[in-house]
GROMACS .gro file of N, CA and C in nm:
model
  408
    1MET      N    1   0.133  -0.112   0.025
    1MET     CA    2  -0.031  -0.012  -0.006
    1MET      C    3   0.050   0.075   0.002
    2LEU      N    4   0.160   0.160   0.095
    2LEU     CA    5   0.251   0.191   0.059
    2LEU      C    6   0.348   0.273  -0.021
    3ILE      N    7   0.408   0.149  -0.132
    3ILE     CA    8   0.395   0.137  -0.241
    3ILE      C    9   0.342   0.230  -0.373
    4ILE      N   10   0.193   0.209  -0.320
    4ILE     CA   11   0.079   0.269  -0.400
    4ILE      C   12   0.090   0.411  -0.366
    5GLU      N   13   0.060   0.390  -0.297
    5GLU     CA   14   0.136   0.598  -0.218
    5GLU      C   15   0.226   0.655  -0.232
    6VAL      N   16   0.343   0.587  -0.299
    6VAL     CA   17   0.468   0.692  -0.311
    6VAL      C   18   0.396   0.722  -0.464
    7LEU      N   19   0.405   0.598  -0.579
    7LEU     CA   20   0.330   0.585  -0.661
    7LEU      C   21   0.276   0.689  -0.725
    8SER      N   22   0.215   0.703  -0.622
    8SER     CA   23   0.007   0.753  -0.712
    8SER      C   24   0.083   0.960  -0.625
    9GLY      N   25   0.075   0.948  -0.527
    9GLY     CA   26   0.115   1.146  -0.471
    9GLY      C   27  -0.063   1.167  -0.380
   10THR      N   28  -0.098   1.059  -0.404
   10THR     CA   29  -0.231   1.054  -0.344
   10THR      C   30  -0.268   1.089  -0.171
   11VAL      N   31  -0.359   1.018  -0.098
   11VAL     CA   32  -0.369   1.048   0.026
   11VAL      C   33  -0.421   0.968   0.060
   12ALA      N   34  -0.567   0.875  -0.033
   12ALA     CA   35  -0.574   0.832  -0.004
   12ALA      C   36  -0.521   0.662   0.054
   13ALA      N   37  -0.460   0.584  -0.056
   13ALA     CA   38  -0.352   0.541   0.001
   13ALA      C   39  -0.253   0.439   0.069
   14LEU      N   40  -0.258   0.555   0.133
   14LEU     CA   41  -0.156   0.599   0.273
   14LEU      C   42  -0.244   0.586   0.322
   15CYS      N   43  -0.394   0.650   0.399
   15CYS     CA   44  -0.493   0.617   0.491
   15CYS      C   45  -0.482   0.468   0.514
   16LEU      N   46  -0.543   0.405   0.385
   16LEU     CA   47  -0.566   0.266   0.432
   16LEU      C   48  -0.443   0.181   0.512
   17ALA      N   49  -0.365   0.195   0.393
   17ALA     CA   50  -0.256   0.162   0.438
   17ALA      C   51  -0.242   0.160   0.612
   18LEU      N   52  -0.237   0.272   0.716
   18LEU     CA   53  -0.258   0.302   0.885
   18LEU      C   54  -0.363   0.215   0.911
   19GLY      N   55  -0.457   0.262   0.812
   19GLY     CA   56  -0.587   0.114   0.903
   19GLY      C   57  -0.591   0.036   0.876
   20CYS      N   58  -0.563  -0.067   0.783
   20CYS     CA   59  -0.452  -0.173   0.827
   20CYS      C   60  -0.361  -0.214   0.865
   21VAL      N   61  -0.257  -0.134   0.930
   21VAL     CA   62  -0.211  -0.134   1.076
   21VAL      C   63  -0.235  -0.132   1.165
   22LEU      N   64  -0.361  -0.049   1.157
   22LEU     CA   65  -0.402  -0.104   1.323
   22LEU      C   66  -0.549  -0.225   1.266
   23ALA      N   67  -0.573  -0.251   1.167
   23ALA     CA   68  -0.676  -0.345   1.178
   23ALA      C   69  -0.589  -0.514   1.245
   24ILE      N   70  -0.468  -0.496   1.223
   24ILE     CA   71  -0.361  -0.602   1.301
   24ILE      C   72  -0.380  -0.615   1.480
   25ILE      N   73  -0.368  -0.485   1.495
   25ILE     CA   74  -0.347  -0.499   1.692
   25ILE      C   75  -0.494  -0.610   1.749
   26PRO      N   76  -0.588  -0.601   1.678
   26PRO     CA   77  -0.696  -0.694   1.723
   26PRO      C   78  -0.675  -0.776   1.715
   27ALA      N   79  -0.636  -0.837   1.564
   27ALA     CA   80  -0.615  -1.004   1.537
   27ALA      C   81  -0.454  -1.024   1.567
   28VAL      N   82  -0.390  -0.922   1.694
   28VAL     CA   83  -0.282  -0.981   1.732
   28VAL      C   84  -0.342  -0.992   1.849
   29ILE      N   85  -0.413  -0.945   1.937
   29ILE     CA   86  -0.498  -1.002   2.049
   29ILE      C   87  -0.591  -1.114   2.049
   30ASP      N   88  -0.670  -1.135   1.931
   30ASP     CA   89  -0.764  -1.233   1.988
   30ASP      C   90  -0.756  -1.283   1.778
   31ALA      N   91  -0.732  -1.370   1.759
   31ALA     CA   92  -0.705  -1.440   1.594
   31ALA      C   93  -0.848  -1.481   1.498
   32ASP      N   94  -0.975  -1.471   1.629
   32ASP     CA   95  -1.072  -1.438   1.565
   32ASP      C   96  -1.203  -1.364   1.585
   33ALA      N   97  -1.122  -1.221   1.600
   33ALA     CA   98  -1.198  -1.110   1.569
   33ALA      C   99  -1.166  -1.067   1.465
   34ILE      N  100  -1.208  -1.125   1.321
   34ILE     CA  101  -1.265  -1.034   1.198
   34ILE      C  102  -1.331  -0.938   1.167
   35VAL      N  103  -1.447  -0.991   1.219
   35VAL     CA  104  -1.545  -0.824   1.246
   35VAL      C  105  -1.476  -0.714   1.376
   36THR      N  106  -1.445  -0.708   1.487
   36THR     CA  107  -1.352  -0.578   1.520
   36THR      C  108  -1.201  -0.575   1.458
   37GLN      N  109  -1.182  -0.674   1.398
   37GLN     CA  110  -1.057  -0.624   1.277
   37GLN      C  111  -1.053  -0.520   1.166
   38PHE      N  112  -1.210  -0.515   1.085
   38PHE     CA  113  -1.240  -0.504   0.995
   38PHE      C  114  -1.326  -0.301   1.110
   39ILE      N  115  -1.407  -0.333   1.109
   39ILE     CA  116  -1.419  -0.200   1.242
   39ILE      C  117  -1.301  -0.092   1.259
   40VAL      N  118  -1.189  -0.168   1.315
   40VAL     CA  119  -1.076  -0.084   1.341
   40VAL      C  120  -1.012  -0.049   1.231
   41GLY      N  121  -1.008  -0.090   1.120
   41GLY     CA  122  -0.939  -0.117   1.017
   41GLY      C  123  -1.046   0.043   0.936
   42CYS      N  124  -1.177   0.011   0.895
   42CYS     CA  125  -1.241   0.130   0.866
   42CYS      C  126  -1.230   0.271   0.956
   43VAL      N  127  -1.227   0.206   1.065
   43VAL     CA  128  -1.213   0.358   1.171
   43VAL      C  129  -1.015   0.440   1.150
   44GLY      N  130  -0.981   0.350   1.177
   44GLY     CA  131  -0.900   0.411   1.126
   44GLY      C  132  -0.852   0.469   1.032
   45ALA      N  133  -0.892   0.374   0.906
   45ALA     CA  134  -0.866   0.462   0.822
   45ALA      C  135  -0.926   0.530   0.798
   46VAL      N  136  -1.077   0.603   0.845
   46VAL     CA  137  -1.132   0.739   0.774
   46VAL      C  138  -1.074   0.852   0.857
   47ALA      N  139  -1.068   0.815   1.027
   47ALA     CA  140  -0.999   0.871   1.079
   47ALA      C  141  -0.858   0.884   1.025
   48SER      N  142  -0.772   0.851   1.027
   48SER     CA  143  -0.615   0.900   0.934
   48SER      C  144  -0.655   0.972   0.840
   49PHE      N  145  -0.784   0.948   0.734
   49PHE     CA  146  -0.783   1.045   0.619
   49PHE      C  147  -0.863   1.166   0.674
   50ILE      N  148  -0.947   1.199   0.757
   50ILE     CA  149  -1.018   1.325   0.821
   50ILE      C  150  -0.844   1.399   0.893
   51ILE      N  151  -0.766   1.317   0.968
   51ILE     CA  152  -0.568   1.397   1.020
   51ILE      C  153  -0.487   1.416   0.852
   52LEU      N  154  -0.448   1.367   0.809
   52LEU     CA  155  -0.372   1.372   0.737
   52LEU      C  156  -0.383   1.472   0.586
   53ALA      N  157  -0.573   1.406   0.594
   53ALA     CA  158  -0.598   1.551   0.461
   53ALA      C  159  -0.519   1.646   0.463
   54PRO      N  160  -0.577   1.762   0.545
   54PRO     CA  161  -0.542   1.862   0.560
   54PRO      C  162  -0.366   1.957   0.588
   55VAL      N  163  -0.349   1.789   0.684
   55VAL     CA  164  -0.190   1.827   0.674
   55VAL      C  165  -0.041   1.846   0.561
   56ILE      N  166  -0.164   1.716   0.509
   56ILE     CA  167  -0.059   1.677   0.342
   56ILE      C  168  -0.118   1.827   0.224
   57ARG      N  169  -0.200   1.837   0.255
   57ARG     CA  170  -0.267   1.941   0.114
   57ARG      C  171  -0.199   2.106   0.182
   58ARG      N  172  -0.225   2.154   0.267
   58ARG     CA  173  -0.119   2.202   0.330
   58ARG      C  174   0.028   2.227   0.293
   59TYR      N  175   0.087   2.078   0.313
   59TYR     CA  176   0.215   2.099   0.240
   59TYR      C  177   0.216   2.102   0.132
   60LYS      N  178   0.149   2.062   0.110
   60LYS     CA  179   0.182   2.015  -0.046
   60LYS      C  180   0.118   2.207  -0.138
   61LEU      N  181   0.052   2.251  -0.078
   61LEU     CA  182   0.001   2.424  -0.090
   61LEU      C  183   0.128   2.527  -0.081
   62ASN      N  184   0.223   2.477   0.001
   62ASN     CA  185   0.343   2.568   0.040
   62ASN      C  186   0.455   2.501  -0.093
   63LYS      N  187   0.465   2.407  -0.136
   63LYS     CA  188   0.552   2.410  -0.194
   63LYS      C  189   0.503   2.488  -0.350
   64PRO      N  190   0.655   2.511  -0.408
   64PRO     CA  191   0.623   2.600  -0.523
   64PRO      C  192   0.611   2.524  -0.652
   65ASP      N  193   0.492   2.552  -0.662
   65ASP     CA  194   0.443   2.455  -0.834
   65ASP      C  195   0.500   2.495  -0.911
   66HIS      N  196   0.544   2.397  -0.992
   66HIS     CA  197   0.713   2.426  -1.086
   66HIS      C  198   0.663   2.426  -1.248
   67ARG      N  199   0.495   2.412  -1.255
   67ARG     CA  200   0.426   2.496  -1.403
   67ARG      C  201   0.372   2.536  -1.384
   68ASP      N  202   0.444   2.664  -1.314
   68ASP     CA  203   0.444   2.809  -1.396
   68ASP      C  204   0.622   2.877  -1.438
   69GLN      N  205   0.671   2.735  -1.373
   69GLN     CA  206   0.803   2.815  -1.472
   69GLN      C  207   0.836   2.774  -1.642
   70ARG      N  208   0.891   2.839  -1.653
   70ARG     CA  209   0.875   2.858  -1.812
   70ARG      C  210   1.021   2.768  -1.827
   71SER      N  211   0.975   2.646  -1.956
   71SER     CA  212   1.046   2.539  -2.001
   71SER      C  213   1.146   2.608  -2.075
   72ASN      N  214   1.239   2.566  -2.096
   72ASN     CA  215   1.359   2.549  -2.200
   72ASN      C  216   1.285   2.606  -2.377
   73MET      N  217   1.230   2.545  -2.402
   73MET     CA  218   1.167   2.589  -2.497
   73MET      C  219   1.056   2.692  -2.525
   74ASP      N  220   1.000   2.679  -2.391
   74ASP     CA  221   0.908   2.868  -2.353
   74ASP      C  222   1.057   2.989  -2.330
   75ALA      N  223   1.172   2.936  -2.325
   75ALA     CA  224   1.233   3.096  -2.278
   75ALA      C  225   1.265   3.162  -2.399
   76ILE      N  226   1.266   3.048  -2.515
   76ILE     CA  227   1.341   3.080  -2.600
   76ILE      C  228   1.275   3.226  -2.700
   77ILE      N  229   1.127   3.169  -2.698
   77ILE     CA  230   1.015   3.267  -2.757
   77ILE      C  231   1.036   3.409  -2.687
   78GLY      N  232   1.023   3.465  -2.832
   78GLY     CA  233   1.102   3.628  -2.794
   78GLY      C  234   1.257   3.626  -2.777
   79ARG      N  235   1.323   3.572  -2.854
   79ARG     CA  236   1.473   3.565  -2.823
   79ARG      C  237   1.515   3.607  -2.967
   80THR      N  238   1.628   3.673  -2.989
   80THR     CA  239   1.666   3.734  -3.135
   80THR      C  240   1.760   3.560  -3.127
   81GLY      N  241   1.814   3.584  -3.297
   81GLY     CA  242   1.880   3.447  -3.335
   81GLY      C  243   1.910   3.483  -3.460
   82ILE      N  244   2.034   3.411  -3.516
   82ILE     CA  245   2.115   3.451  -3.648
   82ILE      C  246   2.067   3.379  -3.717
   83VAL      N  247   2.012   3.374  -3.869
   83VAL     CA  248   1.960   3.256  -3.980
   83VAL      C  249   2.122   3.187  -4.018
   84THR      N  250   2.104   3.095  -3.997
   84THR     CA  251   2.235   3.056  -4.031
   84THR      C  252   2.204   2.899  -4.151
   85GLU      N  253   2.107   2.929  -4.220
   85GLU     CA  254   2.063   2.846  -4.309
   85GLU      C  255   1.945   2.922  -4.381
   86PRO      N  256   1.905   2.980  -4.532
   86PRO     CA  257   1.795   3.055  -4.537
   86PRO      C  258   1.657   2.958  -4.504
   87ILE      N  259   1.538   3.042  -4.474
   87ILE     CA  260   1.441   3.018  -4.455
   87ILE      C  261   1.309   3.039  -4.537
   88TYR      N  262   1.291   2.925  -4.618
   88TYR     CA  263   1.188   3.052  -4.733
   88TYR      C  264   1.059   3.017  -4.691
   89PRO      N  265   0.935   3.154  -4.726
   89PRO     CA  266   0.835   3.128  -4.661
   89PRO      C  267   0.714   3.026  -4.747
   90ASP      N  268   0.757   2.998  -4.805
   90ASP     CA  269   0.689   2.827  -4.865
   90ASP      C  270   0.630   2.691  -4.785
   91GLY      N  271   0.676   2.727  -4.670
   91GLY     CA  272   0.699   2.643  -4.613
   91GLY      C  273   0.854   2.517  -4.594
   92ARG      N  274   0.957   2.576  -4.655
   92ARG     CA  275   1.103   2.519  -4.715
   92ARG      C  276   1.172   2.586  -4.546
   93GLN      N  277   1.197   2.487  -4.476
   93GLN     CA  278   1.265   2.486  -4.314
   93GLN      C  279   1.385   2.495  -4.348
   94GLY      N  280   1.460   2.645  -4.249
   94GLY     CA  281   1.603   2.706  -4.250
   94GLY      C  282   1.681   2.640  -4.127
   95ARG      N  283   1.766   2.724  -4.109
   95ARG     CA  284   1.781   2.675  -4.014
   95ARG      C  285   1.892   2.789  -3.899
   96VAL      N  286   1.828   2.843  -3.770
   96VAL     CA  287   1.816   3.008  -3.712
   96VAL      C  288   1.918   2.926  -3.558
   97LYS      N  289   1.999   3.011  -3.516
   97LYS     CA  290   2.119   2.970  -3.410
   97LYS      C  291   2.053   3.098  -3.338
   98VAL      N  292   2.012   3.070  -3.172
   98VAL     CA  293   1.964   3.091  -3.054
   98VAL      C  294   2.038   3.079  -2.969
   99ASP      N  295   2.095   3.169  -2.880
   99ASP     CA  296   2.159   3.096  -2.772
   99ASP      C  297   2.221   3.023  -2.803
  100GLY      N  298   2.261   3.027  -2.873
  100GLY     CA  299   2.434   2.942  -2.884
  100GLY      C  300   2.369   2.794  -2.934
  101ASP      N  301   2.216   2.737  -2.935
  101ASP     CA  302   2.147   2.620  -3.025
  101ASP      C  303   2.153   2.624  -3.160
  102ASN      N  304   2.124   2.560  -3.238
  102ASN     CA  305   2.136   2.574  -3.385
  102ASN      C  306   1.963   2.517  -3.306
  103TRP      N  307   1.890   2.579  -3.463
  103TRP     CA  308   1.708   2.496  -3.493
  103TRP      C  309   1.712   2.481  -3.583
  104LEU      N  310   1.601   2.367  -3.632
  104LEU     CA  311   1.533   2.404  -3.746
  104LEU      C  312   1.410   2.532  -3.703
  105ALA      N  313   1.374   2.611  -3.831
  105ALA     CA  314   1.329   2.688  -3.820
  105ALA      C  315   1.263   2.748  -3.967
  106VAL      N  316   1.073   2.818  -3.954
  106VAL     CA  317   1.034   2.821  -4.093
  106VAL      C  318   0.976   2.960  -3.991
  107THR      N  319   0.928   3.001  -4.148
  107THR     CA  320   0.881   3.172  -4.152
  107THR      C  321   0.768   3.188  -4.215
  108ASP      N  322   0.682   3.306  -4.153
  108ASP     CA  323   0.485   3.326  -4.221
  108ASP      C  324   0.477   3.278  -4.320
  109ALA      N  325   0.446   3.239  -4.380
  109ALA     CA  326   0.390   3.318  -4.556
  109ALA      C  327   0.395   3.453  -4.613
  110CYS      N  328   0.369   3.526  -4.560
  110CYS     CA  329   0.366   3.661  -4.556
  110CYS      C  330   0.493   3.696  -4.584
  111TYR      N  331   0.591   3.666  -4.484
  111TYR     CA  332   0.722   3.763  -4.528
  111TYR      C  333   0.851   3.703  -4.653
  112CYS      N  334   0.892   3.768  -4.712
  112CYS     CA  335   1.022   3.701  -4.773
  112CYS      C  336   1.092   3.632  -4.783
  113PRO      N  337   1.144   3.563  -4.844
  113PRO     CA  338   1.258   3.476  -4.745
  113PRO      C  339   1.341   3.543  -4.687
  114VAL      N  340   1.435   3.491  -4.572
  114VAL     CA  341   1.516   3.500  -4.488
  114VAL      C  342   1.662   3.441  -4.519
  115LEU      N  343   1.711   3.537  -4.557
  115LEU     CA  344   1.832   3.522  -4.571
  115LEU      C  345   1.914   3.455  -4.498
  116LYS      N  346   2.092   3.393  -4.499
  116LYS     CA  347   2.198   3.385  -4.412
  116LYS      C  348   2.234   3.442  -4.362
  117GLY      N  349   2.245   3.487  -4.240
  117GLY     CA  350   2.306   3.615  -4.155
  117GLY      C  351   2.173   3.713  -4.087
  118GLU      N  352   2.088   3.703  -4.125
  118GLU     CA  353   2.006   3.835  -4.104
  118GLU      C  354   1.907   3.791  -3.975
  119THR      N  355   1.884   3.879  -3.876
  119THR     CA  356   1.873   3.882  -3.725
  119THR      C  357   1.708   3.849  -3.738
  120VAL      N  358   1.667   3.722  -3.670
  120VAL     CA  359   1.492   3.692  -3.640
  120VAL      C  360   1.486   3.738  -3.487
  121GLU      N  361   1.384   3.760  -3.460
  121GLU     CA  362   1.298   3.707  -3.361
  121GLU      C  363   1.211   3.588  -3.325
  122VAL      N  364   1.180   3.520  -3.185
  122VAL     CA  365   1.177   3.367  -3.243
  122VAL      C  366   1.019   3.401  -3.173
  123LEU      N  367   0.907   3.348  -3.286
  123LEU     CA  368   0.770   3.360  -3.212
  123LEU      C  369   0.700   3.248  -3.182
  124SER      N  370   0.702   3.143  -3.178
  124SER     CA  371   0.676   3.027  -3.125
  124SER      C  372   0.779   2.903  -3.167
  125TYR      N  373   0.682   2.765  -3.124
  125TYR     CA  374   0.754   2.656  -3.138
  125TYR      C  375   0.685   2.533  -3.145
  126ASP      N  376   0.687   2.433  -3.265
  126ASP     CA  377   0.593   2.328  -3.219
  126ASP      C  378   0.709   2.179  -3.253
  127SER      N  379   0.650   2.146  -3.150
  127SER     CA  380   0.771   2.084  -3.148
  127SER      C  381   0.949   2.097  -3.166
  128ILE      N  382   1.045   2.041  -3.297
  128ILE     CA  383   1.128   2.102  -3.258
  128ILE      C  384   1.207   2.245  -3.336
  129VAL      N  385   1.061   2.265  -3.398
  129VAL     CA  386   1.057   2.375  -3.514
  129VAL      C  387   1.029   2.456  -3.468
  130ILE      N  388   1.138   2.580  -3.467
  130ILE     CA  389   1.120   2.708  -3.454
  130ILE      C  390   1.032   2.799  -3.528
  131LYS      N  391   0.939   2.922  -3.466
  131LYS     CA  392   0.836   3.009  -3.634
  131LYS      C  393   0.917   3.152  -3.606
  132VAL      N  394   0.987   3.222  -3.686
  132VAL     CA  395   1.037   3.327  -3.642
  132VAL      C  396   1.012   3.452  -3.766
  133ARG      N  397   0.999   3.564  -3.701
  133ARG     CA  398   0.992   3.661  -3.856
  133ARG      C  399   1.111   3.736  -3.869
  134PRO      N  400   1.171   3.804  -3.954
  134PRO     CA  401   1.279   3.829  -3.979
  134PRO      C  402   1.218   4.012  -3.801
  135LYS      N  403   1.416   4.035  -3.835
  135LYS     CA  404   1.406   4.179  -3.708
  135LYS      C  405   1.418   4.320  -3.768
  136ARG      N  406   1.350   4.391  -3.856
  136ARG     CA  407   1.389   4.488  -3.967
  136ARG      C  408   1.320   4.617  -3.901
   0.00000   0.00000   0.00000
């Protein structure tokens, strides 16, 4: 149960595990007390859920949320790069060097071809291909 809790990250499996541990106590005292084991296990699971859920929720709320941080791909949007292979508006890909990394790049159909050595701005990305526009 504890392995499931670690893998799932929820409180429910941990509370059920604590209820099961508490249910062991009547079994040790009297092996025939199956009903008592069941009741103690259920009450223990519910009580541990009532006690642990707010504590764990508070702990998770105080933890910084990493989803607000931009990934490396998001960080290149708005950056300036230099064209290393020409990019044509008909969809043919070229290459752009942004912050030392060489990217496949396309440009909007409304722009003229972007030639080698020109400066471009990164607009967006789709997988490993960035969309750029000339910075004129």
